[in-house]
Amino acid sequence: MKLFTCTCCSNVVYFENRTCERCASRLGYFPPSNTLFALEPDGENWRSVGSRGARARICANADYDACNWLIPEDSAETFCAACRHNRVIPDLSDDVNLGHWRKFELAKHHLFYTLLRLKLPLATRLEDPEFGLAFDVLADDPEGAGEAVMTGHQDGIITLNLAEADDATREQRRSELGEPYRTLLGHMRHEIGHYYWTQLVSTDEQQLSAFREHFGDERRDYNEALQEYYTKGPPPDWRQSFVAYASAHPWEDFAETWAHYLHIVDTLEMARSFGIRVDPVVTDNTAYTAEVDFDPHTNTGIRQLIRHWLPIASAVNSINRCMGQPDLYPFVLTEPVIEKLGFARDLIRRVG
């Protein structure tokens, strides 16, 4: 994610902003140019300020204050490049549901920002009825009847439990499951990893062979593996080769690795936007220094990413501790994990 500036007054604005705090212009994000435009009304559409007056429409979900993305004026679409992947949404006449769904939409738009920047395939369910990407945000039965909604992925459908948008509920589940990190954006990055495994790995024998070398044989019974994980926990030496839950099954290992690659790329882009430079005064060891002077989405290799990521993550973790907060990135990246991240990076670069 990067910082933006208002195209009307040049004030610094953020991806989530709907209006500029300085000039009060309405803002809309236009994915093709990766720009957050200031807008002025133009009949039923909007005209951008500061870009030769290009015209566009705002996504229909702006009516629910759930989206600030733009659609080209000549497009037949009603929803933006992110919202058109929604298949099932909760009852928005319920104010609690609406508030929770807005949180999901914010996280999903953040996810799609990175997917679009990486130029990954994003077929909708209409474009590919069998395996196109779609999101179902479902609520548990308030009466407790039926099975609880399980967050997961199957054949292009990513299912998300609406209750995860409740901070107290999500924190309780994080604690019960012993997870160091659990967020809506983290869920989405993980589940989209499952989607891209089916799209980019499972149908390519060469990639599948390379996948098994890094992650293991995915033909191992999945349900049995998860049952064993939740019964016995991860193996004692899991930190040497995995990132937490990733040890449950090769599919989970890949999905979590994919999620961490997106974590790293997105955060490094923001560090670049802020001009963040890490150079501890207590040591001359250059391994602790970092300055992101490259685009993380198009870097030359995983080593360059990790070389800059580790000092920045360490610095931010230390700052969090000064505020009594848990580490922002509570994970250790060992050599086997870095190699898996390299597999994900190479897969993305090959496709994008």
PDB file of N, CA, C and O in Angstrom, residues 301-327:
ATOM      1  N   GLY A 301      14.178 -10.159  -6.464  1.00  0.00           N
ATOM      2  CA  GLY A 301      14.194 -11.479  -5.845  1.00  0.00           C
ATOM      3  C   GLY A 301      13.776 -11.454  -4.395  1.00  0.00           C
ATOM      4  O   GLY A 301      13.699 -10.401  -3.755  1.00  0.00           O
ATOM      5  N   ILE A 302      13.514 -12.644  -3.859  1.00  0.00           N
ATOM      6  CA  ILE A 302      13.039 -12.743  -2.477  1.00  0.00           C
ATOM      7  C   ILE A 302      14.099 -12.289  -1.485  1.00  0.00           C
ATOM      8  O   ILE A 302      13.787 -11.751  -0.420  1.00  0.00           O
ATOM      9  N   ARG A 303      15.370 -12.476  -1.822  1.00  0.00           N
ATOM     10  CA  ARG A 303      16.434 -12.092  -0.885  1.00  0.00           C
ATOM     11  C   ARG A 303      16.431 -10.586  -0.648  1.00  0.00           C
ATOM     12  O   ARG A 303      16.678 -10.133   0.471  1.00  0.00           O
ATOM     13  N   GLN A 304      16.185  -9.820  -1.696  1.00  0.00           N
ATOM     14  CA  GLN A 304      16.133  -8.375  -1.543  1.00  0.00           C
ATOM     15  C   GLN A 304      14.968  -7.975  -0.645  1.00  0.00           C
ATOM     16  O   GLN A 304      15.101  -7.103   0.218  1.00  0.00           O
ATOM     17  N   LEU A 305      13.827  -8.617  -0.840  1.00  0.00           N
ATOM     18  CA  LEU A 305      12.672  -8.333   0.017  1.00  0.00           C
ATOM     19  C   LEU A 305      12.982  -8.628   1.477  1.00  0.00           C
ATOM     20  O   LEU A 305      12.758  -7.792   2.357  1.00  0.00           O
ATOM     21  N   ILE A 306      13.475  -9.828   1.751  1.00  0.00           N
ATOM     22  CA  ILE A 306      13.716 -10.237   3.138  1.00  0.00           C
ATOM     23  C   ILE A 306      14.837  -9.417   3.754  1.00  0.00           C
ATOM     24  O   ILE A 306      14.788  -9.076   4.946  1.00  0.00           O
ATOM     25  N   ARG A 307      15.840  -9.084   2.965  1.00  0.00           N
ATOM     26  CA  ARG A 307      16.956  -8.263   3.460  1.00  0.00           C
ATOM     27  C   ARG A 307      16.446  -6.942   4.040  1.00  0.00           C
ATOM     28  O   ARG A 307      16.971  -6.434   5.034  1.00  0.00           O
ATOM     29  N   HIS A 308      15.413  -6.382   3.426  1.00  0.00           N
ATOM     30  CA  HIS A 308      14.857  -5.119   3.916  1.00  0.00           C
ATOM     31  C   HIS A 308      13.730  -5.338   4.929  1.00  0.00           C
ATOM     32  O   HIS A 308      13.516  -4.492   5.806  1.00  0.00           O
ATOM     33  N   TRP A 309      13.036  -6.440   4.797  1.00  0.00           N
ATOM     34  CA  TRP A 309      11.905  -6.689   5.676  1.00  0.00           C
ATOM     35  C   TRP A 309      12.328  -6.932   7.120  1.00  0.00           C
ATOM     36  O   TRP A 309      11.717  -6.395   8.051  1.00  0.00           O
ATOM     37  N   LEU A 310      13.352  -7.714   7.328  1.00  0.00           N
ATOM     38  CA  LEU A 310      13.721  -8.092   8.694  1.00  0.00           C
ATOM     39  C   LEU A 310      14.083  -6.890   9.564  1.00  0.00           C
ATOM     40  O   LEU A 310      13.585  -6.782  10.696  1.00  0.00           O
ATOM     41  N   PRO A 311      14.929  -5.946   9.117  1.00  0.00           N
ATOM     42  CA  PRO A 311      15.208  -4.785   9.971  1.00  0.00           C
ATOM     43  C   PRO A 311      13.977  -3.923  10.237  1.00  0.00           C
ATOM     44  O   PRO A 311      13.783  -3.424  11.354  1.00  0.00           O
ATOM     45  N   ILE A 312      13.122  -3.745   9.213  1.00  0.00           N
ATOM     46  CA  ILE A 312      11.942  -2.905   9.400  1.00  0.00           C
ATOM     47  C   ILE A 312      10.960  -3.576  10.354  1.00  0.00           C
ATOM     48  O   ILE A 312      10.400  -2.930  11.249  1.00  0.00           O
ATOM     49  N   ALA A 313      10.746  -4.890  10.199  1.00  0.00           N
ATOM     50  CA  ALA A 313       9.846  -5.608  11.109  1.00  0.00           C
ATOM     51  C   ALA A 313      10.375  -5.559  12.538  1.00  0.00           C
ATOM     52  O   ALA A 313       9.612  -5.370  13.501  1.00  0.00           O
ATOM     53  N   SER A 314      11.681  -5.716  12.697  1.00  0.00           N
ATOM     54  CA  SER A 314      12.284  -5.666  14.036  1.00  0.00           C
ATOM     55  C   SER A 314      12.090  -4.289  14.667  1.00  0.00           C
ATOM     56  O   SER A 314      11.761  -4.180  15.862  1.00  0.00           O
ATOM     57  N   ALA A 315      12.275  -3.234  13.878  1.00  0.00           N
ATOM     58  CA  ALA A 315      12.119  -1.879  14.408  1.00  0.00           C
ATOM     59  C   ALA A 315      10.678  -1.619  14.836  1.00  0.00           C
ATOM     60  O   ALA A 315      10.422  -1.081  15.923  1.00  0.00           O
ATOM     61  N   VAL A 316       9.729  -2.005  13.984  1.00  0.00           N
ATOM     62  CA  VAL A 316       8.322  -1.749  14.307  1.00  0.00           C
ATOM     63  C   VAL A 316       7.880  -2.601  15.499  1.00  0.00           C
ATOM     64  O   VAL A 316       7.109  -2.144  16.350  1.00  0.00           O
ATOM     65  N   ASN A 317       8.355  -3.840  15.584  1.00  0.00           N
ATOM     66  CA  ASN A 317       8.051  -4.672  16.754  1.00  0.00           C
ATOM     67  C   ASN A 317       8.526  -3.990  18.033  1.00  0.00           C
ATOM     68  O   ASN A 317       7.826  -3.977  19.058  1.00  0.00           O
ATOM     69  N   SER A 318       9.735  -3.429  17.994  1.00  0.00           N
ATOM     70  CA  SER A 318      10.289  -2.766  19.179  1.00  0.00           C
ATOM     71  C   SER A 318       9.475  -1.535  19.549  1.00  0.00           C
ATOM     72  O   SER A 318       9.246  -1.260  20.731  1.00  0.00           O
ATOM     73  N   ILE A 319       9.018  -0.789  18.541  1.00  0.00           N
ATOM     74  CA  ILE A 319       8.186   0.386  18.807  1.00  0.00           C
ATOM     75  C   ILE A 319       6.858  -0.035  19.424  1.00  0.00           C
ATOM     76  O   ILE A 319       6.368   0.601  20.371  1.00  0.00           O
ATOM     77  N   ASN A 320       6.268  -1.104  18.926  1.00  0.00           N
ATOM     78  CA  ASN A 320       5.014  -1.601  19.495  1.00  0.00           C
ATOM     79  C   ASN A 320       5.170  -1.941  20.968  1.00  0.00           C
ATOM     80  O   ASN A 320       4.306  -1.652  21.799  1.00  0.00           O
ATOM     81  N   ARG A 321       6.282  -2.582  21.308  1.00  0.00           N
ATOM     82  CA  ARG A 321       6.513  -2.962  22.703  1.00  0.00           C
ATOM     83  C   ARG A 321       6.572  -1.740  23.607  1.00  0.00           C
ATOM     84  O   ARG A 321       6.161  -1.790  24.773  1.00  0.00           O
ATOM     85  N   CYS A 322       7.092  -0.627  23.087  1.00  0.00           N
ATOM     86  CA  CYS A 322       7.163   0.602  23.880  1.00  0.00           C
ATOM     87  C   CYS A 322       5.776   1.141  24.214  1.00  0.00           C
ATOM     88  O   CYS A 322       5.614   1.903  25.165  1.00  0.00           O
ATOM     89  N   MET A 323       4.777   0.738  23.420  1.00  0.00           N
ATOM     90  CA  MET A 323       3.403   1.145  23.674  1.00  0.00           C
ATOM     91  C   MET A 323       2.601   0.058  24.379  1.00  0.00           C
ATOM     92  O   MET A 323       1.381   0.157  24.517  1.00  0.00           O
ATOM     93  N   GLY A 324       3.302  -0.997  24.795  1.00  0.00           N
ATOM     94  CA  GLY A 324       2.608  -2.088  25.475  1.00  0.00           C
ATOM     95  C   GLY A 324       1.764  -2.926  24.548  1.00  0.00           C
ATOM     96  O   GLY A 324       0.836  -3.620  24.982  1.00  0.00           O
ATOM     97  N   GLN A 325       2.073  -2.885  23.264  1.00  0.00           N
ATOM     98  CA  GLN A 325       1.326  -3.632  22.261  1.00  0.00           C
ATOM     99  C   GLN A 325       2.108  -4.875  21.836  1.00  0.00           C
ATOM    100  O   GLN A 325       3.335  -4.907  21.924  1.00  0.00           O
ATOM    101  N   PRO A 326       1.401  -5.915  21.377  1.00  0.00           N
ATOM    102  CA  PRO A 326       2.113  -7.102  20.877  1.00  0.00           C
ATOM    103  C   PRO A 326       2.869  -6.771  19.603  1.00  0.00           C
ATOM    104  O   PRO A 326       2.614  -5.755  18.949  1.00  0.00           O
ATOM    105  N   ASP A 327       3.806  -7.614  19.258  1.00  0.00           N
ATOM    106  CA  ASP A 327       4.597  -7.397  18.049  1.00  0.00           C
ATOM    107  C   ASP A 327       3.701  -7.295  16.824  1.00  0.00           C
ATOM    108  O   ASP A 327       2.759  -8.077  16.664  1.00  0.00           O
TER     109      ASP A 327
END
